[in-house]
Amino acid sequence: MNKRRNFIKEVSTLGAFYPLMKTKPLVDPFHLDEKRSIVCVGGHPDDPESGCGGTLSLYAKAGNKVSIVYLTKGESGISGKSHDETALIRSREAEEACVIIGAKPYFFGQINGDAFFNRSEIARMHQLLMELKPDILFTHWPVDSHPDHQIASLLSYQSWLKMGKSFQIYYFEVNGGFQTMQFAPTDYIDITDVATQKKNALYQHKSQNPDEIYFKHHLVMQQFRGREIGVKEAEAFVRLDGTKNVGLM
């Protein structure tokens, strides 16, 4: 019990943990006077939405520029469909999800299940991020069972190094304990007010049986993270040390 009290006391001192309790914030948590560029790099259509769709929705609502980069179009994700057919279906679903979130989609052009990491791909991601100019970037936790997730994470990290660590990186989780492993959050965001919006975005991915995935994975994870900080639903992140401390909100 003492450990639990100490944990709550510790995290309540960190500005990025907003809101832990139902109290009025002392400062504007969204920094509306300094509109920022928020970028998310995910492996496939639905990864950004599931990992941090609530947080991205909050940023978009606050007037920030939100961009989602999909490493692949999920080409091998629909049984009985060709890669081209599946890419068309899943990219359209991603575009519809982005409309709900308030984000602009970008498709990086790698292939689902065959993502790769080399110097030229680092240069391509670096170039894209130079154009998007992120202040905060969200991407996959690198200790993940899916290789495409790992590649998205590594390309983001290498670009961050090339850009002089000029933005803050936060790693998100997907299917915690099944795909994302050994994830110990440093930061949480209360997404209770946008949980329905996030669900609606996820449900645009009709080709991925959203009903089963949502209730089996996403909702459980959001509720669990919410309980950790005393709210209904939350998203959790690991902040990469060494970046400038701009805070999530």
XYZ file of N, CA and C in Angstrom:
747
model
N 0.828 -1.207 0.000
C 0.000 0.000 0.000
C 0.862 1.257 0.000
N 1.967 1.230 0.775
C 2.872 2.384 0.807
C 3.505 2.620 -0.551
N 3.828 1.542 -1.265
C 4.403 1.686 -2.598
C 3.419 2.347 -3.541
N 2.135 1.982 -3.408
C 1.098 2.579 -4.263
C 0.983 4.074 -3.987
N 0.990 4.457 -2.710
C 0.906 5.880 -2.354
C 2.106 6.642 -2.907
N 3.289 6.044 -2.766
C 4.500 6.711 -3.245
C 4.465 6.880 -4.759
N 3.925 5.869 -5.465
C 3.835 5.967 -6.924
C 2.939 7.114 -7.333
N 1.756 7.195 -6.750
C 0.823 8.277 -7.075
C 1.433 9.632 -6.737
N 2.127 9.713 -5.630
C 2.756 10.969 -5.245
C 3.833 11.369 -6.233
N 4.602 10.380 -6.690
C 5.698 10.670 -7.616
C 5.177 11.146 -8.958
N 4.230 10.409 -9.553
C 3.781 10.774 -10.891
C 2.972 12.053 -10.896
N 2.355 12.410 -9.781
C 1.538 13.625 -9.752
C 2.383 14.878 -9.847
N 3.702 14.740 -9.686
C 4.589 15.901 -9.790
C 5.053 16.141 -11.212
N 4.730 15.242 -12.145
C 5.215 15.361 -13.511
C 4.150 15.986 -14.385
N 4.498 17.036 -15.084
C 3.531 17.782 -15.877
C 2.887 16.966 -16.975
N 3.588 15.955 -17.491
C 3.032 15.176 -18.593
C 1.904 14.259 -18.143
N 1.778 14.007 -16.845
C 0.728 13.140 -16.338
C -0.515 13.987 -16.072
N -1.273 14.281 -17.126
C -2.453 15.117 -16.968
C -3.647 14.431 -17.567
N -4.846 14.441 -16.894
C -4.954 14.787 -15.495
C -5.000 13.512 -14.663
N -4.249 13.433 -13.588
C -4.280 12.266 -12.722
C -5.556 12.234 -11.896
N -5.976 13.372 -11.407
C -7.174 13.471 -10.607
C -8.104 14.497 -11.237
N -9.335 14.524 -10.819
C -10.294 15.471 -11.362
C -10.092 16.842 -10.730
N -8.986 17.472 -11.049
C -8.680 18.794 -10.536
C -8.428 19.733 -11.702
N -8.599 21.009 -11.468
C -8.364 21.999 -12.513
C -6.863 22.194 -12.699
N -6.366 22.099 -13.936
C -4.919 22.270 -14.144
C -4.495 23.702 -13.862
N -3.277 23.857 -13.387
C -2.762 25.183 -13.090
C -2.390 25.943 -14.349
N -2.012 25.214 -15.406
C -1.657 25.836 -16.679
C -2.389 25.105 -17.788
N -2.476 25.729 -18.941
C -3.129 25.131 -20.086
C -2.342 23.901 -20.534
N -2.908 22.698 -20.383
C -2.142 21.483 -20.699
C -1.888 21.288 -22.185
N -2.611 22.004 -23.043
C -2.461 21.805 -24.465
C -1.549 22.848 -25.124
N -1.038 23.792 -24.375
C -0.134 24.802 -24.935
C -0.743 25.440 -26.183
N -1.960 25.931 -26.078
C -2.664 26.468 -27.238
C -1.983 27.699 -27.822
N -1.096 28.315 -27.050
C -0.400 29.499 -27.553
C 0.827 29.128 -28.380
N 1.110 27.838 -28.495
C 2.279 27.406 -29.266
C 1.918 26.147 -30.042
N 1.135 26.316 -31.095
C 0.696 25.186 -31.899
C 1.903 24.367 -32.346
N 1.803 23.056 -32.173
C 2.939 22.192 -32.437
C 2.632 21.154 -33.498
N 3.689 20.582 -34.043
C 3.571 19.518 -35.019
C 3.713 18.177 -34.306
N 2.660 17.382 -34.366
C 2.630 16.077 -33.711
C 2.647 15.008 -34.791
N 3.604 14.105 -34.713
C 3.761 13.071 -35.737
C 3.721 11.698 -35.067
N 3.038 10.765 -35.726
C 3.025 9.378 -35.264
C 3.487 8.483 -36.403
N 4.427 7.581 -36.120
C 4.921 6.619 -37.108
C 4.529 5.219 -36.650
N 3.662 4.570 -37.431
C 3.199 3.229 -37.093
C 3.486 2.239 -38.199
N 3.437 0.966 -37.865
C 3.775 -0.068 -38.821
C 2.718 -0.303 -39.883
N 1.433 -0.286 -39.465
C 0.338 -0.636 -40.362
C -0.872 0.256 -40.091
N -1.807 0.310 -41.032
C -3.082 0.948 -40.740
C -3.719 0.300 -39.511
N -4.069 1.086 -38.562
C -4.701 0.819 -37.253
C -3.708 0.835 -36.093
N -2.384 0.711 -36.345
C -1.423 0.755 -35.243
C -1.394 2.117 -34.545
N -1.255 3.218 -35.274
C -1.276 4.523 -34.600
C -2.590 4.781 -33.875
N -3.697 4.364 -34.507
C -4.994 4.575 -33.899
C -5.128 3.803 -32.581
N -4.650 2.566 -32.564
C -4.771 1.745 -31.368
C -3.781 2.164 -30.292
N -2.558 2.556 -30.702
C -1.529 2.893 -29.717
C -1.691 4.248 -29.085
N -2.108 5.254 -29.885
C -2.212 6.598 -29.315
C -3.298 7.428 -30.000
N -4.339 6.764 -30.508
C -5.408 7.478 -31.186
C -6.115 8.490 -30.313
N -6.250 8.185 -29.026
C -6.876 9.130 -28.110
C -6.034 10.371 -27.907
N -4.756 10.171 -27.692
C -3.836 11.297 -27.500
C -3.753 12.152 -28.754
N -3.674 11.518 -29.919
C -3.640 12.278 -31.172
C -4.923 13.080 -31.356
N -6.050 12.511 -30.978
C -7.326 13.226 -31.069
C -7.336 14.452 -30.165
N -6.780 14.312 -28.975
C -6.707 15.450 -28.054
C -5.844 16.569 -28.634
N -4.722 16.196 -29.227
C -3.866 17.209 -29.845
C -4.578 17.912 -30.997
N -5.262 17.129 -31.831
C -5.963 17.723 -32.967
C -7.070 18.666 -32.493
N -7.810 18.258 -31.465
C -8.875 19.101 -30.912
C -8.315 20.421 -30.400
N -7.084 20.387 -29.903
C -6.461 21.580 -29.342
C -5.836 22.469 -30.414
N -5.965 22.080 -31.677
C -5.475 22.926 -32.761
C -4.075 22.629 -33.230
N -3.489 21.529 -32.763
C -2.155 21.151 -33.217
C -2.231 20.439 -34.568
N -1.153 20.521 -35.324
C -1.047 19.794 -36.596
C -0.671 18.347 -36.282
N -1.496 17.402 -36.719
C -1.270 15.993 -36.425
C -1.081 15.224 -37.737
N 0.027 14.501 -37.835
C 0.346 13.710 -39.025
C 0.571 12.262 -38.620
N 0.021 11.337 -39.393
C 0.232 9.909 -39.137
C 0.955 9.292 -40.328
N 2.106 8.676 -40.057
C 2.896 8.009 -41.086
C 2.709 6.504 -40.933
N 2.185 5.873 -41.969
C 2.015 4.418 -41.983
C 3.179 3.815 -42.765
N 3.981 3.005 -42.095
C 5.144 2.405 -42.749
C 4.717 1.545 -43.941
N 3.622 0.794 -43.777
C 3.078 -0.054 -44.842
C 1.588 0.219 -44.979
N 0.991 -0.377 -45.985
C -0.462 -0.300 -46.166
C -1.153 -1.594 -45.728
N -0.433 -2.422 -44.974
C -1.031 -3.669 -44.495
C -1.342 -4.645 -45.609
N -0.456 -4.729 -46.585
C -0.723 -5.460 -47.825
C -1.080 -6.935 -47.654
N -0.569 -7.578 -46.620
C -0.828 -9.016 -46.456
C -1.869 -9.280 -45.379
N -2.694 -8.273 -45.096
C -3.587 -8.378 -43.948
C -4.966 -8.932 -44.212
N -5.340 -9.213 -45.469
C -6.683 -9.721 -45.765
C -6.566 -11.028 -46.537
N -7.035 -12.093 -45.923
C -6.966 -13.402 -46.547
C -7.783 -13.429 -47.840
N -7.190 -13.995 -48.890
C -7.890 -14.127 -50.153
C -7.801 -12.914 -51.054
N -7.163 -11.851 -50.578
C -6.999 -10.639 -51.379
C -5.533 -10.497 -51.785
N -5.306 -9.942 -52.967
C -3.937 -9.663 -53.395
C -3.373 -8.503 -52.590
N -2.073 -8.329 -52.676
C -1.436 -7.205 -51.983
C -2.010 -5.875 -52.456
N -2.205 -5.741 -53.748
C -2.727 -4.480 -54.282
C -4.154 -4.217 -53.817
N -4.978 -5.252 -53.829
C -6.363 -5.105 -53.368
C -6.411 -4.737 -51.895
N -5.601 -5.428 -51.105
C -5.585 -5.169 -49.664
C -5.049 -3.780 -49.360
N -4.004 -3.375 -50.056
C -3.424 -2.045 -49.836
C -4.455 -0.954 -50.092
N -5.246 -1.123 -51.136
C -6.271 -0.134 -51.460
C -7.331 -0.071 -50.363
N -7.783 -1.228 -49.908
C -8.814 -1.280 -48.860
C -8.302 -0.674 -47.566
N -7.132 -1.111 -47.145
C -6.645 -0.702 -45.831
C -6.144 0.742 -45.811
N -5.639 1.231 -46.919
C -5.237 2.642 -46.956
C -6.464 3.550 -46.908
N -7.551 3.135 -47.573
C -8.789 3.914 -47.490
C -9.353 3.917 -46.083
N -9.273 2.781 -45.406
C -9.730 2.716 -44.019
C -8.902 3.643 -43.137
N -7.600 3.665 -43.382
C -6.717 4.541 -42.608
C -7.064 6.008 -42.845
N -7.347 6.352 -44.073
C -7.714 7.739 -44.397
C -9.002 8.139 -43.689
N -9.965 7.217 -43.633
C -11.221 7.501 -42.937
C -10.998 7.650 -41.435
N -10.111 6.818 -40.882
C -9.783 6.917 -39.457
C -9.117 8.254 -39.152
N -8.241 8.696 -40.042
C -7.538 9.962 -39.845
C -8.511 11.144 -39.853
N -9.555 11.068 -40.667
C -10.565 12.131 -40.673
C -11.193 12.257 -39.291
N -11.501 11.134 -38.670
C -12.126 11.149 -37.346
C -11.166 11.696 -36.297
N -9.909 11.319 -36.380
C -8.910 11.795 -35.416
C -8.587 13.268 -35.632
N -8.592 13.690 -36.885
C -8.179 15.044 -37.230
C -6.733 15.090 -37.664
N -6.279 14.005 -38.301
C -4.881 13.873 -38.709
C -4.772 13.760 -40.217
N -3.573 14.041 -40.731
C -3.288 13.857 -42.153
C -2.454 12.592 -42.325
N -2.892 11.656 -43.193
C -2.148 10.407 -43.368
C -1.027 10.518 -44.390
N 0.047 9.791 -44.143
C 1.160 9.650 -45.082
C 1.486 8.157 -45.159
N 1.725 7.661 -46.363
C 2.058 6.252 -46.557
C 3.502 6.156 -47.040
N 4.317 5.492 -46.221
C 5.760 5.495 -46.432
C 6.196 4.583 -47.571
N 5.410 3.541 -47.873
C 5.695 2.747 -49.059
C 6.396 1.421 -48.856
N 6.639 1.019 -47.609
C 7.181 -0.326 -47.408
C 6.039 -1.345 -47.465
N 6.387 -2.638 -47.431
C 5.414 -3.709 -47.621
C 5.200 -4.479 -46.320
N 3.943 -4.672 -45.989
C 3.556 -5.411 -44.785
C 4.218 -6.796 -44.754
N 4.908 -7.079 -43.654
C 5.559 -8.374 -43.487
C 6.934 -8.457 -44.111
N 7.331 -7.405 -44.838
C 8.637 -7.411 -45.499
C 9.342 -6.072 -45.292
N 9.059 -5.419 -44.166
C 9.690 -4.131 -43.873
C 11.189 -4.335 -43.670
N 11.965 -3.336 -44.053
C 13.416 -3.476 -43.919
C 14.045 -2.160 -43.450
N 15.237 -2.319 -42.942
C 15.942 -1.218 -42.288
C 17.344 -1.134 -42.876
N 17.606 -0.048 -43.612
C 18.951 0.165 -44.132
C 19.198 1.669 -44.270
N 20.361 2.013 -44.788
C 20.757 3.416 -44.851
C 19.803 4.249 -45.712
N 19.369 3.693 -46.829
C 18.506 4.466 -47.723
C 17.133 4.709 -47.094
N 16.622 3.709 -46.336
C 15.315 3.886 -45.690
C 15.404 4.872 -44.523
N 16.530 4.872 -43.835
C 16.750 5.878 -42.796
C 16.728 7.273 -43.424
N 17.393 7.397 -44.571
C 17.444 8.694 -45.252
C 16.055 9.136 -45.697
N 15.239 8.186 -46.177
C 13.881 8.531 -46.608
C 13.016 8.987 -45.442
N 13.106 8.277 -44.318
C 12.325 8.679 -43.143
C 12.822 10.013 -42.607
N 14.122 10.182 -42.613
C 14.708 11.444 -42.175
C 14.172 12.598 -43.021
N 14.117 12.408 -44.320
C 13.633 13.447 -45.221
C 12.167 13.774 -44.953
N 11.351 12.749 -44.753
C 9.929 12.973 -44.474
C 9.744 13.733 -43.158
N 10.481 13.330 -42.144
C 10.344 14.007 -40.855
C 10.901 15.427 -40.903
N 11.887 15.662 -41.726
C 12.367 17.031 -41.920
C 11.253 17.908 -42.491
N 10.422 17.312 -43.356
C 9.306 18.058 -43.935
C 8.180 18.265 -42.918
N 7.932 17.255 -42.089
C 6.841 17.340 -41.118
C 7.229 18.141 -39.871
N 8.530 18.247 -39.613
C 9.056 19.040 -38.498
C 8.362 18.727 -37.169
N 8.472 17.510 -36.679
C 7.788 17.162 -35.427
C 8.370 17.882 -34.223
N 7.497 18.289 -33.339
C 7.898 18.715 -31.999
C 7.816 17.523 -31.051
N 6.839 16.654 -31.324
C 6.669 15.412 -30.570
C 6.396 14.300 -31.567
N 7.046 13.156 -31.381
C 6.836 12.012 -32.260
C 6.475 10.794 -31.428
N 5.424 10.104 -31.839
C 5.009 8.848 -31.219
C 5.335 7.700 -32.170
N 5.840 6.610 -31.614
C 6.106 5.438 -32.443
C 6.080 4.183 -31.583
N 6.258 3.032 -32.214
C 6.209 1.747 -31.525
C 7.355 1.585 -30.528
N 7.041 0.932 -29.436
C 8.065 0.443 -28.515
C 8.904 -0.597 -29.263
N 10.240 -0.472 -29.249
C 11.077 -1.361 -30.072
C 11.060 -2.820 -29.644
N 10.693 -3.101 -28.390
C 10.629 -4.498 -27.937
C 9.220 -5.005 -28.233
N 9.008 -5.359 -29.485
C 7.691 -5.750 -29.969
C 7.848 -6.997 -30.828
N 6.877 -7.873 -30.792
C 6.994 -9.141 -31.504
C 6.855 -9.001 -33.016
N 6.267 -7.898 -33.490
C 6.081 -7.751 -34.937
C 7.264 -6.999 -35.540
N 7.952 -7.596 -36.506
C 9.131 -6.942 -37.082
C 8.822 -5.607 -37.753
N 7.631 -5.452 -38.344
C 7.280 -4.167 -38.953
C 7.220 -3.064 -37.908
N 6.728 -3.397 -36.715
C 6.689 -2.425 -35.623
C 8.106 -2.017 -35.225
N 8.979 -3.000 -35.168
C 10.374 -2.720 -34.811
C 11.020 -1.787 -35.838
N 10.764 -2.028 -37.123
C 11.361 -1.199 -38.172
C 10.852 0.228 -38.082
N 9.552 0.400 -37.855
C 8.987 1.747 -37.703
C 9.660 2.478 -36.554
N 9.885 1.763 -35.466
C 10.517 2.351 -34.290
C 11.970 2.739 -34.569
N 12.715 1.844 -35.212
C 14.134 2.097 -35.477
C 14.341 3.225 -36.486
N 13.513 3.276 -37.511
C 13.627 4.368 -38.479
C 13.347 5.716 -37.812
N 12.375 5.721 -36.914
C 12.068 6.954 -36.175
C 13.242 7.364 -35.294
N 13.802 6.389 -34.610
C 14.917 6.677 -33.701
C 16.138 7.195 -34.449
N 16.485 6.562 -35.563
C 17.642 7.005 -36.336
C 17.419 8.399 -36.917
N 16.209 8.692 -37.324
C 15.898 10.037 -37.825
C 16.039 11.069 -36.716
N 15.601 10.691 -35.528
C 15.739 11.572 -34.360
C 17.210 11.909 -34.108
N 18.080 10.903 -34.227
C 19.514 11.142 -34.047
C 20.035 12.090 -35.126
N 19.641 11.849 -36.374
C 20.109 12.685 -37.474
C 19.609 14.125 -37.350
N 18.477 14.289 -36.703
C 17.905 15.632 -36.565
C 18.336 16.302 -35.263
N 19.397 15.768 -34.669
C 19.975 16.402 -33.494
C 19.125 16.308 -32.241
N 18.325 15.231 -32.150
C 17.451 15.027 -30.982
C 16.588 16.255 -30.738
N 16.077 16.816 -31.829
C 15.386 18.109 -31.751
C 13.917 18.005 -31.382
N 13.410 16.787 -31.228
C 12.017 16.617 -30.824
C 11.929 15.520 -29.775
N 10.776 15.466 -29.117
C 10.567 14.474 -28.058
C 9.974 13.206 -28.658
N 10.521 12.046 -28.296
C 9.962 10.765 -28.719
C 9.232 10.109 -27.556
N 8.021 9.628 -27.856
C 7.264 8.809 -26.914
C 6.906 7.497 -27.611
N 7.186 6.382 -26.943
C 6.837 5.066 -27.475
C 5.470 4.652 -26.948
N 4.641 4.092 -27.850
C 3.327 3.611 -27.421
C 3.295 2.088 -27.432
N 2.237 1.534 -26.874
C 2.069 0.081 -26.814
C 0.874 -0.337 -27.668
N 0.957 -1.534 -28.233
C -0.174 -2.149 -28.918
C -0.278 -3.601 -28.449
N -1.479 -4.013 -28.078
C -1.687 -5.389 -27.606
C -0.654 -5.764 -26.542
N -0.634 -4.970 -25.475
C 0.343 -5.177 -24.413
C 0.337 -6.603 -23.877
N 1.537 -7.183 -23.738
C 1.691 -8.542 -23.243
C 1.577 -9.591 -24.326
N 1.074 -9.189 -25.505
C 0.953 -10.110 -26.637
C 1.934 -9.720 -27.728
N 1.971 -8.425 -28.065
C 2.958 -7.922 -29.017
C 3.982 -7.040 -28.315
N 3.525 -6.026 -27.610
C 4.434 -5.122 -26.893
C 4.872 -5.771 -25.588
N 6.178 -5.921 -25.410
C 6.721 -6.639 -24.258
C 7.520 -5.705 -23.345
N 7.492 -6.008 -22.055
C 8.308 -5.314 -21.041
C 8.139 -3.802 -21.135
N 6.915 -3.369 -21.203
C 6.581 -1.960 -21.366
C 6.279 -1.366 -20.000
N 7.139 -0.463 -19.542
C 6.974 0.173 -18.228
C 6.756 1.665 -18.443
N 5.514 2.139 -18.426
C 5.202 3.519 -18.800
C 5.893 4.555 -17.921
N 6.262 5.651 -18.561
C 6.747 6.830 -17.831
C 5.694 7.935 -17.821
N 4.763 7.895 -18.768
C 3.785 8.965 -18.927
C 2.429 8.404 -19.328
N 1.377 9.063 -18.874
C 0.013 8.653 -19.179
C -0.788 9.854 -19.657
N -1.785 9.577 -20.492
C -2.732 10.612 -20.893
C -4.148 10.084 -20.668
N -4.955 10.844 -19.970
C -6.362 10.515 -19.757
C -7.110 10.743 -21.071
N -7.630 9.669 -21.656
C -8.352 9.800 -22.930
C -9.853 9.575 -22.758
N -10.325 9.643 -21.529
C -11.737 9.358 -21.254
C -12.667 10.177 -22.145
N -12.361 11.454 -22.309
C -13.259 12.343 -23.054
C -13.263 12.064 -24.557
N -12.237 11.377 -25.066
C -12.177 11.090 -26.505
C -12.172 9.590 -26.781
N -12.539 8.788 -25.781
C -12.515 7.330 -25.957
C -13.461 6.884 -27.065
N -14.629 7.509 -27.160
C -15.572 7.147 -28.220
C -15.031 7.548 -29.583
N -14.382 8.696 -29.642
C -13.774 9.136 -30.901
C -12.688 8.161 -31.338
N -11.869 7.714 -30.400
C -10.829 6.733 -30.725
C -11.460 5.431 -31.211
N -12.498 4.982 -30.534
C -13.178 3.753 -30.943
C -13.727 3.889 -32.362
N -14.343 5.025 -32.658
C -14.888 5.236 -34.004
C -13.791 5.197 -35.062
N -12.626 5.747 -34.737
C -11.498 5.703 -35.671
C -11.043 4.266 -35.888
N -10.940 3.502 -34.819
C -10.527 2.106 -34.929
C -11.529 1.290 -35.745
N -12.802 1.624 -35.601
C -13.844 0.865 -36.298
C -13.904 1.176 -37.791
N -13.146 2.175 -38.236
C -13.052 2.402 -39.682
C -12.252 1.298 -40.353
N -11.466 0.570 -39.562
C -10.667 -0.527 -40.103
C -11.537 -1.793 -40.150
N -12.544 -1.739 -40.992
C -13.554 -2.796 -41.061
C -12.964 -4.138 -41.494
N -11.898 -4.108 -42.261
C -11.298 -5.349 -42.757
C -10.549 -6.115 -41.673
N -10.450 -5.539 -40.480
C -9.639 -6.158 -39.428
C -10.461 -6.654 -38.243
N -11.752 -6.895 -38.486
C -12.635 -7.411 -37.427
C -12.529 -6.546 -36.170
N -12.868 -5.259 -36.282
C -12.638 -4.332 -35.174
C -13.376 -4.680 -33.891
N -14.559 -5.290 -33.993
C -15.320 -5.615 -32.784
C -14.527 -6.540 -31.872
N -13.997 -7.612 -32.444
C -13.235 -8.568 -31.646
C -11.947 -7.941 -31.113
N -11.223 -7.242 -31.984
C -9.950 -6.655 -31.573
C -10.161 -5.602 -30.499
N -11.181 -4.757 -30.674
C -11.404 -3.677 -29.717
C -11.697 -4.223 -28.327
N -12.634 -5.135 -28.215
C -13.040 -5.612 -26.894
C -12.036 -6.587 -26.292
N -11.268 -7.261 -27.131
C -10.283 -8.217 -26.620
C -8.989 -7.539 -26.207
N -8.625 -6.463 -26.913
C -7.325 -5.844 -26.669
C -7.420 -4.371 -26.260
N -7.923 -3.521 -27.159
C -7.823 -2.079 -26.960
C -8.549 -1.595 -25.705
N -9.815 -1.959 -25.561
C -10.591 -1.473 -24.429
C -9.994 -1.936 -23.107
N -9.597 -3.199 -23.053
C -9.003 -3.738 -21.819
C -7.743 -2.963 -21.450
N -6.912 -2.691 -22.447
C -5.656 -1.988 -22.190
C -5.914 -0.561 -21.732
N -6.865 0.119 -22.383
C -7.186 1.498 -21.995
C -7.737 1.557 -20.573
N -8.573 0.615 -20.230
C -9.139 0.595 -18.878
C -8.073 0.275 -17.842
N -7.188 -0.652 -18.174
C -6.101 -0.993 -17.253
C -5.197 0.207 -17.006
N -4.793 0.900 -18.075
C -3.936 2.074 -17.899
C -4.682 3.174 -17.163
N -5.986 3.285 -17.404
C -6.769 4.264 -16.657
C -6.775 3.972 -15.167
N -6.922 2.726 -14.812
C -6.939 2.359 -13.393
C -5.608 2.674 -12.713
N -4.526 2.574 -13.486
C -3.214 2.859 -12.898
C -3.096 4.302 -12.436
N -3.837 5.208 -13.077
C -3.719 6.623 -12.707
C -5.025 7.206 -12.173
N -6.025 6.354 -11.945
C -7.242 6.825 -11.301
C -8.244 7.489 -12.218
N -8.258 7.133 -13.527
C -9.259 7.658 -14.454
C -9.913 6.476 -15.163
N -10.919 6.759 -15.988
C -11.662 5.680 -16.640
C -10.839 4.991 -17.725
N -10.252 5.778 -18.634
C -9.462 5.198 -19.721
C -8.252 6.086 -20.009
N -7.132 5.457 -20.301
C -5.899 6.214 -20.532
C -5.023 5.493 -21.549
N -4.072 6.237 -22.089
C -3.013 5.674 -22.919
C -1.692 5.896 -22.201
N -0.790 4.934 -22.340
C 0.481 4.992 -21.627
C 1.637 5.036 -22.620
N 2.734 5.668 -22.188
C 3.877 5.873 -23.069
C 5.184 5.705 -22.298
N 6.231 5.412 -23.039
C 7.591 5.460 -22.505
C 8.302 6.618 -23.185
N 8.766 7.559 -22.397
C 9.473 8.738 -22.905
C 10.948 8.385 -23.107
N 11.473 8.713 -24.276
C 12.886 8.461 -24.553
C 13.740 9.511 -23.859
N 14.598 9.080 -22.983
C 15.497 10.006 -22.295
C 16.476 10.635 -23.279
N 16.896 11.840 -22.973
C 17.874 12.507 -23.810
C 17.272 13.548 -24.708
N 15.938 13.612 -24.782
C 15.290 14.636 -25.600
C 14.965 15.843 -24.751
N 14.651 16.943 -25.412
C 14.248 18.119 -24.666
C 12.912 17.826 -24.003
N 12.722 18.278 -22.810
C 11.537 17.954 -22.031
C 10.418 18.935 -22.349
N 9.639 18.611 -23.396
C 8.530 19.489 -23.747
C 7.232 19.036 -23.111
N 7.167 17.791 -22.649
C 5.959 17.308 -22.020
C 4.922 16.902 -23.054
N 4.104 15.927 -22.696
C 3.099 15.428 -23.626
C 2.071 16.498 -23.972
N 1.659 17.252 -23.003
C 0.592 18.213 -23.237
C 1.046 19.641 -22.908
